[in-house]
CSV table of C-alpha atoms in Angstrom, one decimal:
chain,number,residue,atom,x,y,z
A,1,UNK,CA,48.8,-21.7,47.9
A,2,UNK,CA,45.7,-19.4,46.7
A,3,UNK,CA,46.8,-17.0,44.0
A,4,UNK,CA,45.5,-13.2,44.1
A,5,UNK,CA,44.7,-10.9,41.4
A,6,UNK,CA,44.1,-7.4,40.9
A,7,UNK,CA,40.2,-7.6,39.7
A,8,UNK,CA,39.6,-3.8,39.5
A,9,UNK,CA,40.6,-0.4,39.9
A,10,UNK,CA,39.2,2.6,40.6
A,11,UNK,CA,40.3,6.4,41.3
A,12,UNK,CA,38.5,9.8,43.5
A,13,UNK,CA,39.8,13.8,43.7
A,14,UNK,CA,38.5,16.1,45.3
A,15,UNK,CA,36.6,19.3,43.3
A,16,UNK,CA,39.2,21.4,44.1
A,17,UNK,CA,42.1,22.4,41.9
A,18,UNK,CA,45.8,24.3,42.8
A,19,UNK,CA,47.0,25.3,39.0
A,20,UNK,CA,50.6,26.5,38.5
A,21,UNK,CA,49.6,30.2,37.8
A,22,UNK,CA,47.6,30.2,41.6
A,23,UNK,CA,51.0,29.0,42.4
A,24,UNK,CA,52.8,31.8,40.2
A,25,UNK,CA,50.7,34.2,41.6
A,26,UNK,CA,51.6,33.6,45.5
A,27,UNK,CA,55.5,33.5,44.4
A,28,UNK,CA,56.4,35.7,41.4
A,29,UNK,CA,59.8,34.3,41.0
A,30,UNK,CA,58.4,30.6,40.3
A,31,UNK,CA,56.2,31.0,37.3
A,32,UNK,CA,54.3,28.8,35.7
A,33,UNK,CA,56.5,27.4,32.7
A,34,UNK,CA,59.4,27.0,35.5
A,35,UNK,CA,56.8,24.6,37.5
A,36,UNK,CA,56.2,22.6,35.0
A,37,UNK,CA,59.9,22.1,33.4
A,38,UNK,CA,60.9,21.6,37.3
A,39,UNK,CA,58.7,18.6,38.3
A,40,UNK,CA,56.7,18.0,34.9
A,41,UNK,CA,53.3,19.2,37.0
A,42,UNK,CA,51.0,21.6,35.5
A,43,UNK,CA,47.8,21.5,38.1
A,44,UNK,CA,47.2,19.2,41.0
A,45,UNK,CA,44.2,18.2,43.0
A,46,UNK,CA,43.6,19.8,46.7
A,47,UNK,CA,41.4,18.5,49.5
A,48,UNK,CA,39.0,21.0,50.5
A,49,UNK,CA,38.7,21.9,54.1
A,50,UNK,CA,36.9,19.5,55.9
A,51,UNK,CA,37.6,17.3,53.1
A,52,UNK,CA,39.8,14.4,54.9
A,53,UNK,CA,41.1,11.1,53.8
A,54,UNK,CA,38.1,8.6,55.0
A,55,UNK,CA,35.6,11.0,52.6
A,56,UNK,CA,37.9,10.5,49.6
A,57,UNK,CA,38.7,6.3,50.4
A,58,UNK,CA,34.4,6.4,50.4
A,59,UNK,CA,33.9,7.6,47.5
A,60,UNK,CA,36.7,6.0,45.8
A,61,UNK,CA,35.3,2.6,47.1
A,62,UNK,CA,31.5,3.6,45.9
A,63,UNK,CA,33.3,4.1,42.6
A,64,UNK,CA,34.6,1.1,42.2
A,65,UNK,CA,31.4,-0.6,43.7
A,66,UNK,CA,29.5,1.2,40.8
A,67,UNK,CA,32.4,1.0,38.2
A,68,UNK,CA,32.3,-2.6,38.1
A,69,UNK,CA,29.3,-4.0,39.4
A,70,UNK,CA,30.2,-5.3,43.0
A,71,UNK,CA,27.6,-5.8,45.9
A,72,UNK,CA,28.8,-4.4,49.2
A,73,UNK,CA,28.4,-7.8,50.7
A,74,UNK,CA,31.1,-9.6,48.2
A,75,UNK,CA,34.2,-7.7,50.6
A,76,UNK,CA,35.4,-9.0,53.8
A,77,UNK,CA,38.4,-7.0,53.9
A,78,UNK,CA,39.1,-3.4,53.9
A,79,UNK,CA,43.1,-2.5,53.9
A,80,UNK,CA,43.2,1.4,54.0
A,81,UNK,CA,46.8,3.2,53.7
A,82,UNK,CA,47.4,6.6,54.9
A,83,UNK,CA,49.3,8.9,56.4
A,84,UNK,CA,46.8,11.1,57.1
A,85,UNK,CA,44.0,9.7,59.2
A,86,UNK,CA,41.2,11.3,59.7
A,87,UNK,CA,41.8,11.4,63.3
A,88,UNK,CA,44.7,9.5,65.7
A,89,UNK,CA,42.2,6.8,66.8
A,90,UNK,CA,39.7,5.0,65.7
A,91,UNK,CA,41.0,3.7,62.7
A,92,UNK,CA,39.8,5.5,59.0
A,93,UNK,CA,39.0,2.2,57.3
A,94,UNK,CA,36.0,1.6,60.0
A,95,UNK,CA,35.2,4.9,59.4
A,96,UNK,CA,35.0,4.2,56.1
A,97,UNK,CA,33.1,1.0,56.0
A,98,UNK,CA,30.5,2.5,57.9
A,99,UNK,CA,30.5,5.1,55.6
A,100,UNK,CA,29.9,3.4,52.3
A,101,UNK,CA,27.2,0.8,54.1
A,102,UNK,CA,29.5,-2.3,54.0
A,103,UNK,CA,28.3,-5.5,56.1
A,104,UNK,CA,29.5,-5.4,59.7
A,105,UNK,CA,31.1,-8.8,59.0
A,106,UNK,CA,34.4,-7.4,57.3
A,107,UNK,CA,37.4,-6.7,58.4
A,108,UNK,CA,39.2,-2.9,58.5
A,109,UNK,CA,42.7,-2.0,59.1
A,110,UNK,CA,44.7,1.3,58.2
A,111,UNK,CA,48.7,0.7,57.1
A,112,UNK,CA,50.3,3.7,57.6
A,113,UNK,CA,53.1,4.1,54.5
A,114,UNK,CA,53.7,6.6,52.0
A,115,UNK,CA,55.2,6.8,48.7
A,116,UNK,CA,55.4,2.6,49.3
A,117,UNK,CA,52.1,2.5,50.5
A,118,UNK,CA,50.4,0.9,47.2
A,119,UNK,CA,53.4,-2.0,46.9
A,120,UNK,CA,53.1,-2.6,50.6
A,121,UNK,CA,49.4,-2.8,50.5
A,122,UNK,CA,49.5,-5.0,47.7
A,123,UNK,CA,51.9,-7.5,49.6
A,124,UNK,CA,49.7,-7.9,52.8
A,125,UNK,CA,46.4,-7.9,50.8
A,126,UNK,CA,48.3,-11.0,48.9
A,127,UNK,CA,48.5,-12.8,52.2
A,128,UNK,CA,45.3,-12.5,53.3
A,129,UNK,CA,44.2,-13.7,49.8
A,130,UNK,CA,47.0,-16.9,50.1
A,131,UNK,CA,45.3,-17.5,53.9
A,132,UNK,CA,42.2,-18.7,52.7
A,133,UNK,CA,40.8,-16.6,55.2
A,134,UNK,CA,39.1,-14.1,52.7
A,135,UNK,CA,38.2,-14.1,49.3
A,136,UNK,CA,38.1,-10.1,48.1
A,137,UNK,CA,40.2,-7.7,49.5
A,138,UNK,CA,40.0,-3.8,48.9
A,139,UNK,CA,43.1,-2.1,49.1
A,140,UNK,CA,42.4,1.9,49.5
A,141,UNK,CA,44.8,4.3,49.2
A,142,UNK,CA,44.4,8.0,50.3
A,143,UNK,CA,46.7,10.9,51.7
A,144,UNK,CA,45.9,15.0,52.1
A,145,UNK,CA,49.2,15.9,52.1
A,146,UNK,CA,48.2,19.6,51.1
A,147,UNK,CA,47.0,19.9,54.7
A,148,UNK,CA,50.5,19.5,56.0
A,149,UNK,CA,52.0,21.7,53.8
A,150,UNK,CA,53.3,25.3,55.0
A,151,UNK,CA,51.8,28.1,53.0
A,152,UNK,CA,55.3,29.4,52.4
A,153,UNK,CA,56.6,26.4,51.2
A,154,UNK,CA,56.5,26.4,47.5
A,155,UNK,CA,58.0,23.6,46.2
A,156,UNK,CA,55.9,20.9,48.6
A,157,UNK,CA,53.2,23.3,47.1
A,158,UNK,CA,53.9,22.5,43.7
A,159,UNK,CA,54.6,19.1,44.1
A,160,UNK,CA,51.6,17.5,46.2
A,161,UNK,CA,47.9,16.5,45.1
A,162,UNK,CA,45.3,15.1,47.1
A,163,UNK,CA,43.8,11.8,45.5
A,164,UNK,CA,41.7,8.2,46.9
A,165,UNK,CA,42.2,4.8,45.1
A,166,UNK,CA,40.5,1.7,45.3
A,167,UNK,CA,41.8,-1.9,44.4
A,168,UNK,CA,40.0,-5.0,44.4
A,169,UNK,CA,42.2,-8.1,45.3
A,170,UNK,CA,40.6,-11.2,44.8
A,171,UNK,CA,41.2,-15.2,44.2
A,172,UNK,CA,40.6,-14.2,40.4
A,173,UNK,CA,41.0,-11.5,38.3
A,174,UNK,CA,42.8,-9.9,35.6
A,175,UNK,CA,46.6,-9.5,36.6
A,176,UNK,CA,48.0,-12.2,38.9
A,177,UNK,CA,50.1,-10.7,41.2
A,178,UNK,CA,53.5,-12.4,42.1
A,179,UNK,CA,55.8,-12.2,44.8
A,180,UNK,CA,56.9,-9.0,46.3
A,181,UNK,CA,60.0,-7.2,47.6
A,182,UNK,CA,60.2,-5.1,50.8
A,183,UNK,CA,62.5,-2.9,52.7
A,184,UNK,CA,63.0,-0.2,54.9
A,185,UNK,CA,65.7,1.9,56.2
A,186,UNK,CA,64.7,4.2,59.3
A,187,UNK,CA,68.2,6.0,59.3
A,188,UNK,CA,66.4,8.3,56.6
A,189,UNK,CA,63.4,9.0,58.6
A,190,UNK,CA,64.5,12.7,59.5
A,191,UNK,CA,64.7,13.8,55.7
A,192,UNK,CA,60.7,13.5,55.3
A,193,UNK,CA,58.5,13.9,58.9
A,194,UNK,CA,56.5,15.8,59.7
A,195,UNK,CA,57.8,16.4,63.6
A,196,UNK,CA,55.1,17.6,65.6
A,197,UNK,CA,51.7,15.7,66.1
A,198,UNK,CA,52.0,12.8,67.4
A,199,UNK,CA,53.2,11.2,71.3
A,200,UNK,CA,57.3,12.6,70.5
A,201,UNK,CA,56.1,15.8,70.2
A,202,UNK,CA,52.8,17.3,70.2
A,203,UNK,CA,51.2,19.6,67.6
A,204,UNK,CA,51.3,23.6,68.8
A,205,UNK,CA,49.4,26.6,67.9
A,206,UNK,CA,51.8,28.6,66.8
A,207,UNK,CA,51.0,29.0,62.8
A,208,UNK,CA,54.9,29.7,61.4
A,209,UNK,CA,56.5,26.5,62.9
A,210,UNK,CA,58.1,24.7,60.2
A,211,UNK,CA,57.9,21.5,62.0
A,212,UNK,CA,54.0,21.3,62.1
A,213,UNK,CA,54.4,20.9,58.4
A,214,UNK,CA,55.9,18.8,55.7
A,215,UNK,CA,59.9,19.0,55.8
A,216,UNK,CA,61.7,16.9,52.8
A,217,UNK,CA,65.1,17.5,52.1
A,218,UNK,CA,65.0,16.9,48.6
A,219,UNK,CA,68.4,16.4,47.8
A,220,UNK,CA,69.2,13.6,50.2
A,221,UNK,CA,65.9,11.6,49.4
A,222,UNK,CA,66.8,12.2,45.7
A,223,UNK,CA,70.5,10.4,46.4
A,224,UNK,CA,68.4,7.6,48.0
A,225,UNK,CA,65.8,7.2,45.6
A,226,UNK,CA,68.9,6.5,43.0
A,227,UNK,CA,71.1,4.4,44.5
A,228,UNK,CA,68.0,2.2,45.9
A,229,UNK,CA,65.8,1.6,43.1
A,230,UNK,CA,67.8,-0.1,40.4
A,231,UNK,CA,68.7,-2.7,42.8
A,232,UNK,CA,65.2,-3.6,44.1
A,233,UNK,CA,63.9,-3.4,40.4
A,234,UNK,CA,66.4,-6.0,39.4
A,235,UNK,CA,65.9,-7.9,42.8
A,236,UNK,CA,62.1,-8.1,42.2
A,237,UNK,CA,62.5,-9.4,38.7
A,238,UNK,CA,65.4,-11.9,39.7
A,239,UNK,CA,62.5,-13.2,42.3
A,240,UNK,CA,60.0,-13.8,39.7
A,241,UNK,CA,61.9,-15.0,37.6
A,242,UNK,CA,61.7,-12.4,34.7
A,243,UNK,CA,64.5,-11.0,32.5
A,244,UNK,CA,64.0,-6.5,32.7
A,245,UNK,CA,63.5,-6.8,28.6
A,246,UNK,CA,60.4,-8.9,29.6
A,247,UNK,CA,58.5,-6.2,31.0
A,248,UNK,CA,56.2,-4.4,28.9
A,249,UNK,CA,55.5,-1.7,31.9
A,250,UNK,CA,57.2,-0.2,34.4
A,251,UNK,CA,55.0,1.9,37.0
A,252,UNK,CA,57.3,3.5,39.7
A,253,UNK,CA,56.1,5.9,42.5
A,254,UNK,CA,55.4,9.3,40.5
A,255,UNK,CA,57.9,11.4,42.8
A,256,UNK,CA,58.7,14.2,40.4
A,257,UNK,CA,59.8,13.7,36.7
A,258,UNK,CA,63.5,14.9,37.5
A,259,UNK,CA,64.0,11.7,39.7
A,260,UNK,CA,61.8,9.4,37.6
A,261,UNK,CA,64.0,10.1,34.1
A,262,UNK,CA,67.2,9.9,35.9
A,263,UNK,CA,66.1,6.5,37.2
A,264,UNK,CA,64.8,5.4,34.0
A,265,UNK,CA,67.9,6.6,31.9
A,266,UNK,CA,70.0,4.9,34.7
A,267,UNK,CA,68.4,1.5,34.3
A,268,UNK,CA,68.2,2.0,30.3
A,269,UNK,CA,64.8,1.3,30.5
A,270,UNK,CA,62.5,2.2,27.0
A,271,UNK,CA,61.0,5.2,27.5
A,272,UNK,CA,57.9,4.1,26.1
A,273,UNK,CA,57.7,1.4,28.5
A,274,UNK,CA,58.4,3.7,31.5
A,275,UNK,CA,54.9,6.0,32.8
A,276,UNK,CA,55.3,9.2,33.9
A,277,UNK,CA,51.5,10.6,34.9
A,278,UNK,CA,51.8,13.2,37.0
A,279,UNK,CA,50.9,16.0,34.9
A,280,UNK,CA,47.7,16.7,35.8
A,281,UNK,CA,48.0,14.9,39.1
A,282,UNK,CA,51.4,15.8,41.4
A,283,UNK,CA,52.5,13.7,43.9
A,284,UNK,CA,49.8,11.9,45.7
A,285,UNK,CA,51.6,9.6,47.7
A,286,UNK,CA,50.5,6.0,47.7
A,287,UNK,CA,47.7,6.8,45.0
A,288,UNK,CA,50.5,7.8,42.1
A,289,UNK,CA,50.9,4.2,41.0
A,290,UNK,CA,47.2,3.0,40.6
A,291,UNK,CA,46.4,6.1,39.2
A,292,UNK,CA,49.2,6.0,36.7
A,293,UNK,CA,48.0,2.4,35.7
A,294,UNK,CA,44.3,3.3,35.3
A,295,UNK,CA,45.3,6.4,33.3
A,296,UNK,CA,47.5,4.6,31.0
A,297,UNK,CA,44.7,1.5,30.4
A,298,UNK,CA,42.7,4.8,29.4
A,299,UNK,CA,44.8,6.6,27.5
A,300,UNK,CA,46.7,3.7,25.8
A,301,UNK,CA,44.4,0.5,25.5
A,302,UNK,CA,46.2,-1.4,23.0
A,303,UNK,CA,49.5,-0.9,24.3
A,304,UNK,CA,50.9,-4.3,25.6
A,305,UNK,CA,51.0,-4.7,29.2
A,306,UNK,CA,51.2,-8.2,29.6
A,307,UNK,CA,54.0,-8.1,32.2
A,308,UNK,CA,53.5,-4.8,34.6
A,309,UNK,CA,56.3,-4.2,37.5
A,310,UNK,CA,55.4,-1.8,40.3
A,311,UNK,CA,57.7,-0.2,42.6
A,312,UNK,CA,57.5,2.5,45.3
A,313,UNK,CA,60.1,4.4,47.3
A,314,UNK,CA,60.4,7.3,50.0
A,315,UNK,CA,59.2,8.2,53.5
A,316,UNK,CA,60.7,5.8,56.2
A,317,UNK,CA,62.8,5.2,54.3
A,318,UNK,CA,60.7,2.3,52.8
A,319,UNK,CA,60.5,0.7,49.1
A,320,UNK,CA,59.3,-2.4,47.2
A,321,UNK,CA,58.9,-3.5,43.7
A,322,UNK,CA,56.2,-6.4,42.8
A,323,UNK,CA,55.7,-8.2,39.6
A,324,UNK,CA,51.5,-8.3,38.3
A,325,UNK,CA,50.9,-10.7,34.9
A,326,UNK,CA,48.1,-10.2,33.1
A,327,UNK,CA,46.0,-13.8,32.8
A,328,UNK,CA,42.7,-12.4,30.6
A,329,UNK,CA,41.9,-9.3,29.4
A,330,UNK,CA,39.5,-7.0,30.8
C-alpha cells in the first residue's frame, strides 16, 4: 500500500480581533481575568462580515502555496472541512479552487465535521493517497462559528475563534501518518446543533431565537468528552502499535483548558508533552489541532516530537485519534 505524509502546514485569521475586555465590556459580571482562568483564552480571532469560510480556506491555501514553494498544478485533490459553507450548494472547496487559480483537473469535496474534522480529514486524505489515484492532497480546514453565535450568549462568545488551515498530504513528506481511529455517536447530536437552517427546519427572521444560533450544553459534552477520550487514545496507540510513554506529543482538540487538563491529568499524561494553544486563539473547531502543531514547531523547535498523536472530539457526537511519525526533519 502507498504511505502518506504530512509534507506541510500552513495557518489564516482573519484581521479582526474579539479581546476579553470587548467581552467584559458587553457583560460586567464576566471580566476579563474570570475569562481567562475559565477557558485559558485571552483574545480570539473573528470573521468579519462578509468574511466566510471559502475566503479564509483561499488564503490559507495561497499560504501554504507561498510558504513552501508548491506550484498550483502539483494538487489534484482539495478535501475542505466545514461546518460553515459559504452557501448550502455548491460545494466551498470549488469555490475555493477557483479562487486561488488551481488547474481544473483536481478534484474538490467539502466533509462536513467539527471538533473531529482535522482527524477525519486526515483519514480520508490517507485513502486517497493509499489509492494510487492521487499523489498530493490538501486538506483545509475552516469554520466561522462567531457567525452562529447569539449576541447574548457569552460563554460561546468567549470561547470561539474564526481560523483556515492548510495541510499538504502527499506520497512523501515529513511525518508518516499511520492508521486512524473513528467513531461517532448520534444520540449526542442534540447537545451541540444549531436547529434551524437547514431542510428539518428552516432559518427565520426573527433576531432573539435561540435556535438560529449555537446551543452547547456544556456539561453533558464535557461528561462525554471524559469518558470517550482515554479509551480512543489508548485504542489508537494499541492499533499502531505504540506504548502511551512512547509519544513525545499529544495534540487533542483545543476545547477549553478546563476539559483538556482534566483529560490530561486523567490519562497521567506529562504535562510537557500535552499542548494546550488556545490562548491567543479559542476554539476554532477543526483548525485547533494544526494550529496547535504549527505553533508548537514555532515556539519549541528543539523539542522532540518524533512520535505525535492527534485526537479530536465533539459535535455529532464524533471522535478519532491518529498516530503521525516523523521520518526526516524539516
Amino acid at each position: 500500500m502507498i504511505k502518506s505524509y504530512i509534507k506541510a502546514i500552513s495557518t489564516h485569521f482573519p484581521k479582526k480581533i474579539r479581546t476579553n475586555d470587548s467581552i467584559s465590556e458587553q457583560f460586567p459580571e464576566w471580566n476579563s481575568e474570570k475569562i481567562l482562568q475559565k477557558i485559558g483564552i485571552k483574545q480570539r480571532y473573528i470573521a468579519s462580515e462578509g468574511e466566510c469560510a471559502s475566503d479564509m480556506a483561499t488564503q490559507a491555501l495561497l499560504n501554504l502555496l507561498e510558504e513552501h514553494h508548491l506550484e498550483k498544478s502539483d494538487i489534484d485533490f482539495l478535501l475542505l472541512c466545514t461546518q460553515t459553507p459559504d452557501h448550502i450548494l455548491p460545494t466551498t472547496a470549488c469555490i475555493v479552487q477557483s479562487k486561488a487559480g488551481i488547474p481544473t483537473t483536481c478534484a474538490a469535496l467539502d466533509i462536513n465535521q467539527g471538533c473531529s474534522g482535522y482527524i477525519y480529514g486526515l483519514s480520508v486524505a490517507n485513502s486517497l493517497i493509499a489509492s494510487g489515484n492521487f499523489k498530493n492532497v490538501v486538506l483545509l480546514t475552516v469554520d466561522t462559528y462567531t457567525k452562529y453565535i447569539h449576541p447574548k450568549d457569552k460563554g460561546n462568545l468567549s470561547l470561539f475563534g474564526d481560523a483556515a488551515t492548510a495541510t499538504l498530504i502527499s506520497t512523501s513528506g515529513e511525518y508518516l501518518i499511520k492508521k486512524p481511529t473513528l467513531g461517532s455517536d448520534g444520540s449526542g447530536a442534540e447537545n451541540l446543533i444549531i436547529r434551524n437552517g437547514g431542510t428539518r427546519k428552516a432559518r427565520n427572521e426573527n433576531p432573539d431565537d435561540p435556535d438560529n444560533f449555537i446551543d452547547m450544553k456544556g456539561g453533558k459534552i464535557f461528561n462525554f468528552i471524559v469518558k470517550r477520550t482515554p479509551e480512543v487514545v489508548l485504542g489508537n496507540l494499541t492499533l499502531n502499535q505504540w506504548e502511551i510513554n512512547e509519544v513525545d506529543l499529544f495534540i487533542f482538540h483545543q476545547a477549553n483548558t478546563h476539559i483538556l487538563e482534566r483529560v490530561r491529568q486523567d490519562m497521567e499524561i506529562p504535562s510537557e508533552k500535552f499542548v494546550i494553544e488556545m490562548l491567543n486563539f479559542g476554539n476554532t473547531v477543526s483548525s485547533t489541532i494544526p494550529i496547535a502543531f504549527v505553533e508548537h514547531q514555532k515556539n519549541f523547535p528543539e523539542k522532540k516530537k518524533r512520535k505525535v498523536q492527534f485526537v479530536g472530539f465533539g459535535v455529532g457526537y464524533s471522535w478519532g485519534a491518529i498516530c503521525i511519525e516523523q521520518v526526516k526533519k524539516s
